[in-house]
CSV table of C-alpha atoms in Angstrom, one decimal:
chain,number,residue,atom,x,y,z
A,1,MET,CA,0.1,0.1,0.4
A,2,PRO,CA,2.0,2.8,-1.2
A,3,ILE,CA,2.4,6.2,0.9
A,4,ALA,CA,2.2,9.9,0.2
A,5,ALA,CA,2.6,12.9,1.5
A,6,THR,CA,0.4,16.2,1.6
A,7,GLY,CA,2.2,18.7,-0.7
A,8,VAL,CA,5.5,16.8,-1.4
A,9,ASN,CA,7.6,17.3,-4.8
A,10,SER,CA,8.2,14.6,-7.2
A,11,LEU,CA,10.8,12.8,-5.5
A,12,PHE,CA,8.9,11.5,-2.4
A,13,SER,CA,5.8,10.8,-5.1
A,14,CYS,CA,9.0,9.1,-6.5
A,15,GLY,CA,9.5,6.2,-3.5
A,16,GLN,CA,10.6,8.0,-0.9
A,17,VAL,CA,8.5,5.8,1.1
A,18,VAL,CA,10.0,3.2,1.9
A,19,SER,CA,7.0,0.8,1.2
A,20,ALA,CA,7.4,-3.5,0.7
A,21,ARG,CA,5.4,-6.3,0.0
A,22,HIS,CA,6.1,-8.8,2.6
A,23,PHE,CA,4.6,-12.9,1.4
A,24,SER,CA,3.9,-15.3,4.7
A,25,SER,CA,6.4,-16.6,5.8
A,26,GLY,CA,7.5,-18.8,9.3
A,27,ALA,CA,5.6,-16.9,12.0
A,28,ASP,CA,2.9,-17.2,9.1
A,29,LEU,CA,1.8,-14.1,8.0
A,30,PRO,CA,-0.3,-13.2,5.7
A,31,PRO,CA,0.8,-11.1,2.9
A,32,HIS,CA,1.4,-7.3,4.1
A,33,GLU,CA,2.6,-3.9,3.4
A,34,ALA,CA,5.5,-2.9,5.9
A,35,VAL,CA,5.0,0.6,6.7
A,36,GLY,CA,8.6,2.4,6.2
A,37,MET,CA,10.1,5.8,8.0
A,38,PRO,CA,9.2,8.2,4.5
A,39,SER,CA,12.6,10.8,3.2
A,40,LEU,CA,10.5,13.5,3.1
A,41,SER,CA,13.2,16.4,2.9
A,42,PRO,CA,17.2,16.0,1.6
A,43,THR,CA,18.4,16.4,4.7
A,44,MET,CA,16.3,14.2,6.6
A,45,THR,CA,18.2,11.1,8.0
A,46,GLU,CA,15.4,10.2,11.0
A,47,GLY,CA,12.0,11.9,12.1
A,48,ASN,CA,9.6,11.8,14.7
A,49,ILE,CA,6.0,10.1,14.9
A,50,ALA,CA,4.1,12.8,15.4
A,51,ARG,CA,0.2,11.6,16.0
A,52,TRP,CA,-1.7,8.8,14.2
A,53,VAL,CA,-4.6,9.6,12.5
A,54,LYS,CA,-6.3,6.1,11.9
A,55,LYS,CA,-6.1,3.6,14.9
A,56,GLU,CA,-4.9,0.0,14.6
A,57,GLY,CA,-7.9,-2.2,12.6
A,58,ASP,CA,-9.2,1.0,10.7
A,59,LYS,CA,-10.0,0.8,7.1
A,60,VAL,CA,-7.3,3.4,5.1
A,61,SER,CA,-8.4,4.9,1.7
A,62,PRO,CA,-6.7,6.9,-1.3
A,63,GLY,CA,-6.2,10.5,0.4
A,64,GLU,CA,-7.1,9.4,3.6
A,65,VAL,CA,-4.0,10.7,6.6
A,66,LEU,CA,-2.4,7.6,8.3
A,67,CYS,CA,-0.3,9.9,11.2
A,68,GLU,CA,1.9,13.1,11.2
A,69,VAL,CA,5.2,12.6,11.0
A,70,GLU,CA,8.1,15.5,12.2
A,71,THR,CA,10.6,16.1,9.4
A,72,ASP,CA,13.3,17.9,10.6
A,73,LYS,CA,11.4,20.8,8.7
A,74,ALA,CA,8.1,20.5,9.1
A,75,THR,CA,5.1,18.8,10.3
A,76,VAL,CA,3.8,16.5,7.6
A,77,GLU,CA,0.5,14.4,6.9
A,78,MET,CA,0.5,10.6,5.2
A,79,GLU,CA,-1.6,10.1,3.1
A,80,CYS,CA,-2.4,6.2,2.0
A,81,MET,CA,-2.3,5.8,-2.3
A,82,GLU,CA,-4.5,2.7,-1.9
A,83,GLU,CA,-7.5,0.5,-0.2
A,84,GLY,CA,-6.8,-1.4,2.9
A,85,TYR,CA,-6.5,-2.5,6.6
A,86,LEU,CA,-4.1,-0.8,9.5
A,87,ALA,CA,-2.8,-3.7,11.2
A,88,LYS,CA,-0.4,-3.1,12.5
A,89,ILE,CA,1.3,0.7,14.8
A,90,VAL,CA,4.8,-0.4,15.0
A,91,CYS,CA,5.9,3.0,16.7
A,92,GLY,CA,3.7,4.8,18.3
A,93,ASP,CA,2.6,8.5,18.9
A,94,GLY,CA,5.9,10.5,19.9
A,95,THR,CA,8.1,7.5,18.8
A,96,LYS,CA,10.9,9.3,18.1
A,97,GLU,CA,14.4,9.4,16.3
A,98,ILE,CA,13.3,6.6,13.7
A,99,LYS,CA,15.6,6.7,10.6
A,100,VAL,CA,14.7,7.3,7.3
A,101,GLY,CA,13.5,3.4,5.7
A,102,GLU,CA,12.5,2.2,10.0
A,103,ILE,CA,9.8,0.1,9.7
A,104,ILE,CA,6.4,2.5,11.2
A,105,ALA,CA,2.9,0.3,10.5
A,106,ILE,CA,1.4,-2.8,8.5
A,107,THR,CA,-1.5,-2.0,6.3
A,108,VAL,CA,-3.3,-5.6,5.0
A,109,GLU,CA,-5.8,-5.8,2.2
A,110,GLU,CA,-7.9,-8.5,3.6
A,111,GLU,CA,-10.1,-7.4,6.9
A,112,GLY,CA,-9.5,-11.2,8.6
A,113,ASP,CA,-6.2,-10.6,8.0
A,114,ILE,CA,-5.7,-7.9,10.9
A,115,GLU,CA,-5.2,-10.8,13.9
A,116,LYS,CA,-2.7,-11.9,12.7
A,117,PHE,CA,-0.3,-9.1,13.3
A,118,LYS,CA,-1.3,-8.3,17.5
A,119,ASP,CA,1.2,-9.6,18.4
A,120,TYR,CA,4.1,-8.8,15.6
A,121,LYS,CA,7.1,-6.9,16.1
A,122,ALA,CA,9.4,-4.9,13.5
A,123,SER,CA,13.0,-7.4,13.3
A,124,SER,CA,16.7,-6.2,13.3
A,125,SER,CA,17.3,-6.8,10.3
A,126,ALA,CA,13.8,-5.2,8.9
A,127,ALA,CA,14.1,-2.4,11.2
A,128,ALA,CA,16.2,-0.3,8.3
A,129,PRO,CA,17.0,-1.0,4.3
A,130,ALA,CA,20.3,-2.5,4.1
A,131,GLU,CA,22.8,0.0,1.9
A,132,SER,CA,23.0,-1.6,-1.8
A,133,LYS,CA,27.0,-1.9,-2.5
A,134,PRO,CA,27.5,-0.2,-5.9
A,135,GLN,CA,28.0,-2.4,-8.2
A,136,SER,CA,30.7,-0.3,-9.8
A,137,GLU,CA,32.9,-0.4,-7.5
A,138,PRO,CA,35.4,-3.3,-6.9
A,139,VAL,CA,36.0,-4.7,-3.3
A,140,GLU,CA,39.2,-5.2,-3.0
A,141,PRO,CA,40.6,-8.4,0.0
A,142,LYS,CA,42.4,-6.4,2.8
A,143,GLU,CA,44.1,-7.4,5.7
A,144,GLU,CA,42.4,-7.9,9.2
A,145,LYS,CA,43.0,-3.7,11.1
A,146,LYS,CA,44.3,-4.2,14.4
A,147,GLU,CA,43.2,-2.1,17.4
A,148,VAL,CA,44.9,-0.1,19.1
A,149,SER,CA,45.0,1.1,23.0
A,150,LYS,CA,42.5,4.3,23.6
A,151,ALA,CA,41.4,6.9,25.7
A,152,PRO,CA,37.2,6.5,26.3
A,153,GLU,CA,35.2,8.1,23.2
A,154,PRO,CA,32.7,6.8,20.9
A,155,THR,CA,32.0,3.5,20.7
A,156,ALA,CA,33.9,4.0,16.4
A,157,THR,CA,36.7,1.6,17.1
A,158,LYS,CA,40.1,2.8,15.7
A,159,THR,CA,42.0,1.7,13.4
A,160,GLU,CA,46.1,2.1,12.1
A,161,GLU,CA,46.0,4.5,9.3
A,162,SER,CA,45.9,4.0,6.2
A,163,SER,CA,49.2,5.2,5.2
A,164,GLN,CA,51.0,3.2,7.7
A,165,SER,CA,49.3,-0.1,6.8
A,166,GLY,CA,49.0,0.6,3.6
A,167,ASP,CA,44.9,-0.9,3.5
A,168,ARG,CA,42.3,1.1,2.0
A,169,LEU,CA,38.9,2.2,3.5
A,170,PHE,CA,35.9,1.7,1.6
A,171,SER,CA,32.9,3.3,2.2
A,172,SER,CA,29.5,3.5,0.5
A,173,PRO,CA,28.5,7.1,-0.7
A,174,VAL,CA,26.5,7.6,1.6
A,175,ALA,CA,27.9,6.8,4.5
A,176,ARG,CA,31.0,9.4,3.3
A,177,LYS,CA,28.5,12.6,2.3
A,178,LEU,CA,26.8,11.4,6.4
A,179,ALA,CA,30.8,11.9,7.2
A,180,GLU,CA,31.8,14.7,5.5
A,181,ASP,CA,28.7,16.4,6.3
A,182,ASN,CA,29.6,15.8,10.5
A,183,ASN,CA,33.2,15.8,10.1
A,184,VAL,CA,33.4,12.3,10.9
A,185,PRO,CA,37.1,10.6,10.2
A,186,LEU,CA,35.9,7.4,7.9
A,187,SER,CA,40.4,6.2,9.2
A,188,SER,CA,38.6,6.5,13.1
A,189,LEU,CA,35.5,3.8,12.4
A,190,LYS,CA,36.2,0.2,11.6
A,191,GLY,CA,33.1,-0.7,9.5
A,192,THR,CA,30.4,-3.6,9.6
A,193,GLY,CA,29.5,-3.7,5.7
A,194,PRO,CA,30.7,-6.8,3.8
A,195,ASP,CA,34.7,-6.7,4.1
A,196,GLY,CA,35.3,-3.7,6.2
A,197,ARG,CA,33.1,-1.9,4.6
A,198,ILE,CA,31.8,1.6,6.7
A,199,LEU,CA,27.7,1.9,6.0
A,200,LYS,CA,25.5,4.5,6.8
A,201,ALA,CA,24.3,2.7,9.8
A,202,ASP,CA,28.4,2.8,11.0
A,203,ILE,CA,27.8,6.7,10.9
A,204,GLU,CA,24.6,7.2,12.6
A,205,ASP,CA,26.5,5.1,15.1
A,206,TYR,CA,29.3,7.0,15.8
A,207,LEU,CA,27.0,10.0,16.4
A,208,SER,CA,24.6,9.8,18.4
A,209,SER,CA,27.6,7.9,20.5
A,210,ALA,CA,29.0,11.3,20.6
A,211,ALA,CA,26.6,12.4,21.4
A,212,LYS,CA,25.2,10.6,24.2
A,213,GLY,CA,29.3,11.2,25.7
A,214,SER,CA,28.2,14.6,25.8
A,215,LYS,CA,25.2,14.1,28.0
A,216,LYS,CA,27.5,12.2,30.0
A,217,GLU,CA,30.3,15.1,30.0
A,218,ALA,CA,27.6,18.3,30.5
A,219,ALA,CA,26.8,17.3,34.5
A,220,ALA,CA,26.4,20.8,36.0
A,221,ALA,CA,28.6,22.2,38.9
A,222,PRO,CA,27.5,21.5,42.5
A,223,GLY,CA,24.4,22.8,43.8
A,224,LEU,CA,23.7,24.4,40.6
A,225,GLY,CA,19.4,24.9,39.2
A,226,TYR,CA,19.1,22.9,36.2
A,227,VAL,CA,16.0,21.5,33.5
A,228,ASP,CA,17.8,19.8,30.6
A,229,LEU,CA,15.5,20.4,27.4
A,230,PRO,CA,15.1,17.5,25.0
A,231,ASN,CA,15.5,19.1,21.3
A,232,THR,CA,13.1,19.5,18.1
A,233,GLN,CA,14.1,17.7,15.2
A,234,ILE,CA,14.1,21.1,13.3
A,235,ARG,CA,16.7,23.0,16.6
A,236,LYS,CA,18.7,19.4,15.9
A,237,VAL,CA,19.1,20.5,11.9
A,238,THR,CA,18.8,24.0,12.9
A,239,ALA,CA,21.8,23.8,14.4
A,240,ASN,CA,24.2,21.0,12.6
A,241,ARG,CA,23.5,23.0,9.7
A,242,LEU,CA,24.5,26.0,11.2
A,243,LEU,CA,28.1,24.4,12.7
A,244,GLN,CA,28.8,23.1,9.2
A,245,SER,CA,28.4,26.8,7.7
A,246,LYS,CA,30.7,28.1,9.8
A,247,GLN,CA,33.5,25.7,9.6
A,248,THR,CA,33.2,25.0,6.0
A,249,ILE,CA,31.8,28.3,4.3
A,250,PRO,CA,33.7,31.0,4.9
A,251,HIS,CA,32.6,33.9,5.7
A,252,TYR,CA,32.7,38.0,5.0
A,253,TYR,CA,30.6,41.2,5.7
A,254,LEU,CA,29.6,44.5,4.3
A,255,THR,CA,27.1,46.8,6.4
A,256,VAL,CA,25.6,50.0,4.8
A,257,ASP,CA,22.9,52.4,6.0
A,258,SER,CA,20.6,53.5,4.3
A,259,ARG,CA,18.2,56.7,5.1
A,260,VAL,CA,15.1,55.2,4.5
A,261,ASP,CA,12.0,58.2,5.1
A,262,LYS,CA,11.1,57.7,0.8
A,263,LEU,CA,9.9,54.2,2.3
A,264,ILE,CA,8.3,54.5,5.3
A,265,LYS,CA,6.1,57.7,3.3
A,266,LEU,CA,5.1,54.8,0.1
A,267,ARG,CA,4.4,52.4,3.0
A,268,SER,CA,2.0,55.1,4.1
A,269,GLU,CA,0.9,55.8,0.6
A,270,LEU,CA,0.6,51.9,0.2
A,271,ASN,CA,-1.4,51.4,2.9
A,272,PRO,CA,-4.3,52.7,3.1
A,273,MET,CA,-5.0,52.0,-0.4
A,274,GLN,CA,-4.8,48.4,1.4
A,275,ASP,CA,-7.0,49.0,3.6
A,276,ALA,CA,-9.7,49.9,0.7
A,277,SER,CA,-8.8,46.7,-1.0
A,278,GLY,CA,-9.4,44.6,1.2
A,279,GLY,CA,-6.0,43.4,1.2
A,280,LYS,CA,-2.9,43.4,3.9
A,281,LYS,CA,-0.8,45.9,5.1
A,282,ILE,CA,2.7,45.7,3.5
A,283,SER,CA,5.4,45.8,6.2
A,284,ILE,CA,8.9,47.5,6.2
A,285,ASN,CA,10.4,44.0,6.2
A,286,ASP,CA,8.0,43.3,2.8
A,287,LEU,CA,9.5,46.3,1.4
A,288,VAL,CA,13.6,44.6,1.6
A,289,ILE,CA,13.0,41.3,0.1
A,290,LYS,CA,11.1,43.3,-2.8
A,291,ALA,CA,14.5,45.3,-3.0
A,292,ALA,CA,16.5,42.2,-2.0
A,293,ALA,CA,15.5,40.1,-4.9
A,294,LEU,CA,15.8,43.0,-7.6
A,295,ALA,CA,19.5,44.0,-5.9
A,296,LEU,CA,19.0,40.5,-7.0
A,297,ARG,CA,18.5,40.4,-10.7
A,298,LYS,CA,20.9,43.9,-11.1
A,299,VAL,CA,23.4,41.8,-10.1
A,300,PRO,CA,23.2,38.2,-10.3
A,301,ALA,CA,26.0,36.6,-9.0
A,302,CYS,CA,25.2,37.2,-6.0
A,303,ASN,CA,22.6,34.8,-7.0
A,304,SER,CA,24.3,32.0,-6.8
A,305,SER,CA,25.0,28.9,-5.0
A,306,TRP,CA,29.0,27.2,-4.7
A,307,MET,CA,29.3,23.5,-6.5
A,308,ASN,CA,33.2,22.7,-5.6
A,309,ASP,CA,33.5,21.6,-9.7
A,310,PHE,CA,31.5,25.0,-10.4
A,311,ILE,CA,29.5,28.0,-9.1
A,312,ARG,CA,25.6,27.8,-10.6
A,313,GLN,CA,24.0,31.3,-10.9
A,314,TYR,CA,20.0,30.6,-10.3
A,315,HIS,CA,17.3,32.5,-13.6
A,316,ASN,CA,14.2,31.8,-10.6
A,317,VAL,CA,14.7,34.3,-7.4
A,318,ASN,CA,13.1,32.5,-3.9
A,319,ILE,CA,13.6,34.4,-1.5
A,320,ASN,CA,13.4,32.3,2.1
A,321,VAL,CA,12.0,34.1,4.8
A,322,ALA,CA,12.9,33.9,9.3
A,323,VAL,CA,10.5,33.1,10.6
A,324,GLN,CA,11.3,32.3,14.1
A,325,THR,CA,8.8,30.4,16.1
A,326,GLU,CA,8.3,28.8,19.4
A,327,HIS,CA,9.1,25.2,17.4
A,328,GLY,CA,12.1,26.5,16.1
A,329,LEU,CA,13.8,28.7,13.2
A,330,PHE,CA,11.5,28.4,10.0
A,331,VAL,CA,12.8,30.1,6.7
A,332,PRO,CA,9.9,29.9,4.8
A,333,VAL,CA,10.5,31.1,0.7
A,334,VAL,CA,8.8,33.4,-1.7
A,335,ARG,CA,9.3,32.7,-4.7
A,336,ASP,CA,10.2,34.6,-8.1
A,337,ALA,CA,9.6,37.5,-6.0
A,338,ASP,CA,11.2,39.8,-8.0
A,339,LYS,CA,8.2,39.2,-10.1
A,340,LYS,CA,5.6,39.8,-7.4
A,341,GLY,CA,4.2,42.8,-6.2
A,342,LEU,CA,4.2,44.3,-3.2
A,343,ALA,CA,0.6,43.4,-2.3
A,344,THR,CA,0.9,39.6,-3.2
A,345,ILE,CA,4.6,39.9,-1.2
A,346,ALA,CA,3.1,41.1,1.8
A,347,ASP,CA,0.0,38.6,1.7
A,348,GLU,CA,2.3,34.7,0.9
A,349,VAL,CA,4.4,36.4,4.4
A,350,LYS,CA,1.7,36.6,6.4
A,351,GLN,CA,0.4,33.2,5.7
A,352,LEU,CA,4.0,31.6,5.4
A,353,ALA,CA,4.6,33.2,9.2
A,354,SER,CA,1.1,31.7,10.0
A,355,ARG,CA,2.0,27.7,8.8
A,356,ALA,CA,5.3,28.1,10.5
A,357,LYS,CA,3.3,29.1,13.8
A,358,ASP,CA,1.6,26.5,13.7
A,359,ASN,CA,4.3,24.0,12.6
A,360,SER,CA,2.2,22.6,9.0
A,361,LEU,CA,4.4,24.1,6.6
A,362,LYS,CA,4.6,21.7,3.3
A,363,PRO,CA,8.0,21.2,1.9
A,364,GLU,CA,7.6,23.1,-1.1
A,365,ASP,CA,6.9,26.3,1.8
A,366,TYR,CA,10.1,26.5,2.6
A,367,GLU,CA,12.4,24.4,-0.3
A,368,GLY,CA,14.0,26.0,-3.3
A,369,GLY,CA,15.5,29.2,-1.5
A,370,THR,CA,17.9,30.9,-3.3
A,371,PHE,CA,19.1,33.8,-0.9
A,372,THR,CA,17.8,34.6,3.0
A,373,VAL,CA,16.8,37.5,4.6
A,374,SER,CA,16.7,38.1,8.0
A,375,ASN,CA,15.3,41.1,9.7
A,376,LEU,CA,15.3,41.7,13.8
A,377,GLY,CA,15.3,45.0,13.7
A,378,GLY,CA,11.3,45.3,13.8
A,379,PRO,CA,10.4,42.2,15.9
A,380,PHE,CA,13.1,43.1,18.3
A,381,GLY,CA,14.7,46.3,18.0
A,382,ILE,CA,18.2,44.8,17.5
A,383,LYS,CA,20.9,47.8,15.8
A,384,GLN,CA,22.9,45.4,13.8
A,385,PHE,CA,23.8,42.0,13.5
A,386,CYS,CA,25.7,39.7,11.1
A,387,ALA,CA,23.8,36.4,10.0
A,388,ILE,CA,25.1,33.5,9.6
A,389,VAL,CA,24.1,31.9,5.2
A,390,ASN,CA,22.3,29.1,4.9
A,391,PRO,CA,24.0,26.4,2.4
A,392,PRO,CA,23.7,25.9,0.1
A,393,GLN,CA,23.2,29.5,-0.1
A,394,SER,CA,25.7,32.0,-1.0
A,395,ALA,CA,24.5,35.0,1.1
A,396,ILE,CA,22.0,35.8,3.7
A,397,LEU,CA,20.7,39.9,4.3
A,398,ALA,CA,20.5,41.1,9.0
A,399,ILE,CA,18.8,43.9,8.5
A,400,GLY,CA,18.6,45.7,12.1
A,401,SER,CA,15.9,48.4,13.2
A,402,ALA,CA,15.7,52.0,11.8
A,403,GLU,CA,16.9,54.6,14.2
A,404,LYS,CA,16.4,58.3,13.7
A,405,ARG,CA,19.6,60.7,13.5
A,406,VAL,CA,20.4,63.9,13.3
A,407,ILE,CA,22.0,64.8,10.1
A,408,PRO,CA,23.9,68.3,8.4
A,409,GLY,CA,21.0,70.3,6.4
A,410,ALA,CA,20.8,71.7,3.0
A,411,ALA,CA,23.0,75.1,4.6
A,412,GLU,CA,25.8,75.6,6.5
A,413,GLY,CA,24.6,75.6,10.1
A,414,GLN,CA,21.5,73.8,9.1
A,415,TYR,CA,20.4,70.2,10.1
A,416,GLU,CA,17.7,68.1,9.7
A,417,ILE,CA,16.4,64.0,11.0
A,418,GLY,CA,16.3,61.1,8.5
A,419,SER,CA,15.4,57.9,9.6
A,420,PHE,CA,18.1,55.1,8.7
A,421,MET,CA,18.0,51.6,9.0
A,422,SER,CA,21.6,49.0,9.0
A,423,ALA,CA,22.1,46.8,6.9
A,424,THR,CA,24.4,43.7,6.7
A,425,LEU,CA,24.9,41.0,3.9
A,426,SER,CA,26.7,37.8,5.3
A,427,CYS,CA,28.4,36.3,1.9
A,428,ASP,CA,30.7,33.3,1.3
A,429,HIS,CA,33.9,34.3,-0.5
A,430,ARG,CA,34.3,31.4,-2.2
A,431,VAL,CA,31.1,33.4,-5.0
A,432,ILE,CA,30.6,36.9,-4.1
A,433,ASP,CA,34.5,38.5,-4.0
A,434,GLY,CA,34.2,41.8,-2.3
A,435,ALA,CA,33.7,44.4,-4.8
A,436,MET,CA,30.7,41.8,-5.9
A,437,GLY,CA,29.0,42.2,-2.7
A,438,ALA,CA,29.4,45.2,-2.1
A,439,GLU,CA,27.8,46.1,-5.6
A,440,TRP,CA,24.7,44.0,-4.6
A,441,LEU,CA,23.8,46.3,-1.4
A,442,LYS,CA,24.9,49.6,-3.7
A,443,ALA,CA,22.3,48.5,-5.5
A,444,PHE,CA,19.7,47.2,-2.6
A,445,LYS,CA,20.3,50.4,-0.6
A,446,GLY,CA,19.7,52.7,-4.5
A,447,TYR,CA,15.7,50.8,-4.4
A,448,LEU,CA,15.1,51.5,-0.4
A,449,GLU,CA,16.2,54.9,-1.0
A,450,ASP,CA,14.1,55.8,-4.2
A,451,PRO,CA,11.6,53.4,-3.2
A,452,THR,CA,9.6,54.6,-5.9
A,453,THR,CA,11.9,52.3,-8.8
A,454,MET,CA,11.1,49.3,-7.2
A,455,LEU,CA,7.8,50.1,-8.6
A,456,LEU,CA,8.9,50.6,-12.2
């Protein structure tokens, strides 16, 4: 019984859900479907069951919601695509850290088969799909590696350096990518695959052991009261991605102050028209998003990603907008923001922010961004800050609050008051050189200080 997720892109519908048909075995089980934890985003390696909408024994039909899955980015509904019966829930409400592919439920086609799965338990071998060995990669005979004594570390076994033993380290592509993303040295692992091959599960075990070890070491000082707050999936993923960004991306920062009196005046003129037409009020942040999008169209080199062997420059200008919620930090996307009017941007941003706060964003609501805007000025009064680049993007714009300043007037001895706002562009130096970043900020500042040009 295939399962789908509401609003998920074609990557998901092309086999991201692990669902396999099993026939009668030694346990005398009838034909059934083992439903696995789906991969609902490119970065998802595990998920949580938020709640089951269906109960054991319920009939399920195409389009009906089976359960809600908390991914690394949002809570997504899983839908059925065929008729059948939910025979067994393997992972109940609130079950956490279920690896992608691990069995979460059993479905059957005949109602009379439900009772036969009353005591069903997923075997360890069926809990997650084994990684297949690439056919094109030959496996060479290896000498058995000697273990050496070491200080207490995660459970991975230290081995002699390959340069000393002459052994070649074998690992699956998925394992190598996971190790690279989490800075895990492959030479410190002993693979559990054929001929000592390092698998994805070996990397995950290493990371899990490291996390448990750090918990034991995080002892509080005597007499210090505290409470340990569990991390949500999105907070853990956000933490890993931000750490990866600061460790692997050469950041630099450019700050500019823009006079925004004309911007504020334009907003005050547009909002009465919005009220009259029943539209959403336009915020300063909506104007910032529009200005950033147009500046990216004018300086397209900043609308790019580092791809190791080449730089990918995007034709679409999709702006992610940072939204802080009680569930964590979300960055929903406004697609083709350079081509949309201010009223449309204002409406989309408010809808996306509302869904983010309800934890109901779908993958298409946050995937595919090419640039990010983070505003701590309006909501919190922060004057200026430096944001962390959101990979694979190459830049993020940090917006501070507007403040009034006394500045020289037209004539000598005269002064006037103007409103100024700070904007800091964080750049990936591999993609955006200093002069290029400065050119983008110049274009952005031009739109803020003469906002009518955004309407042309």
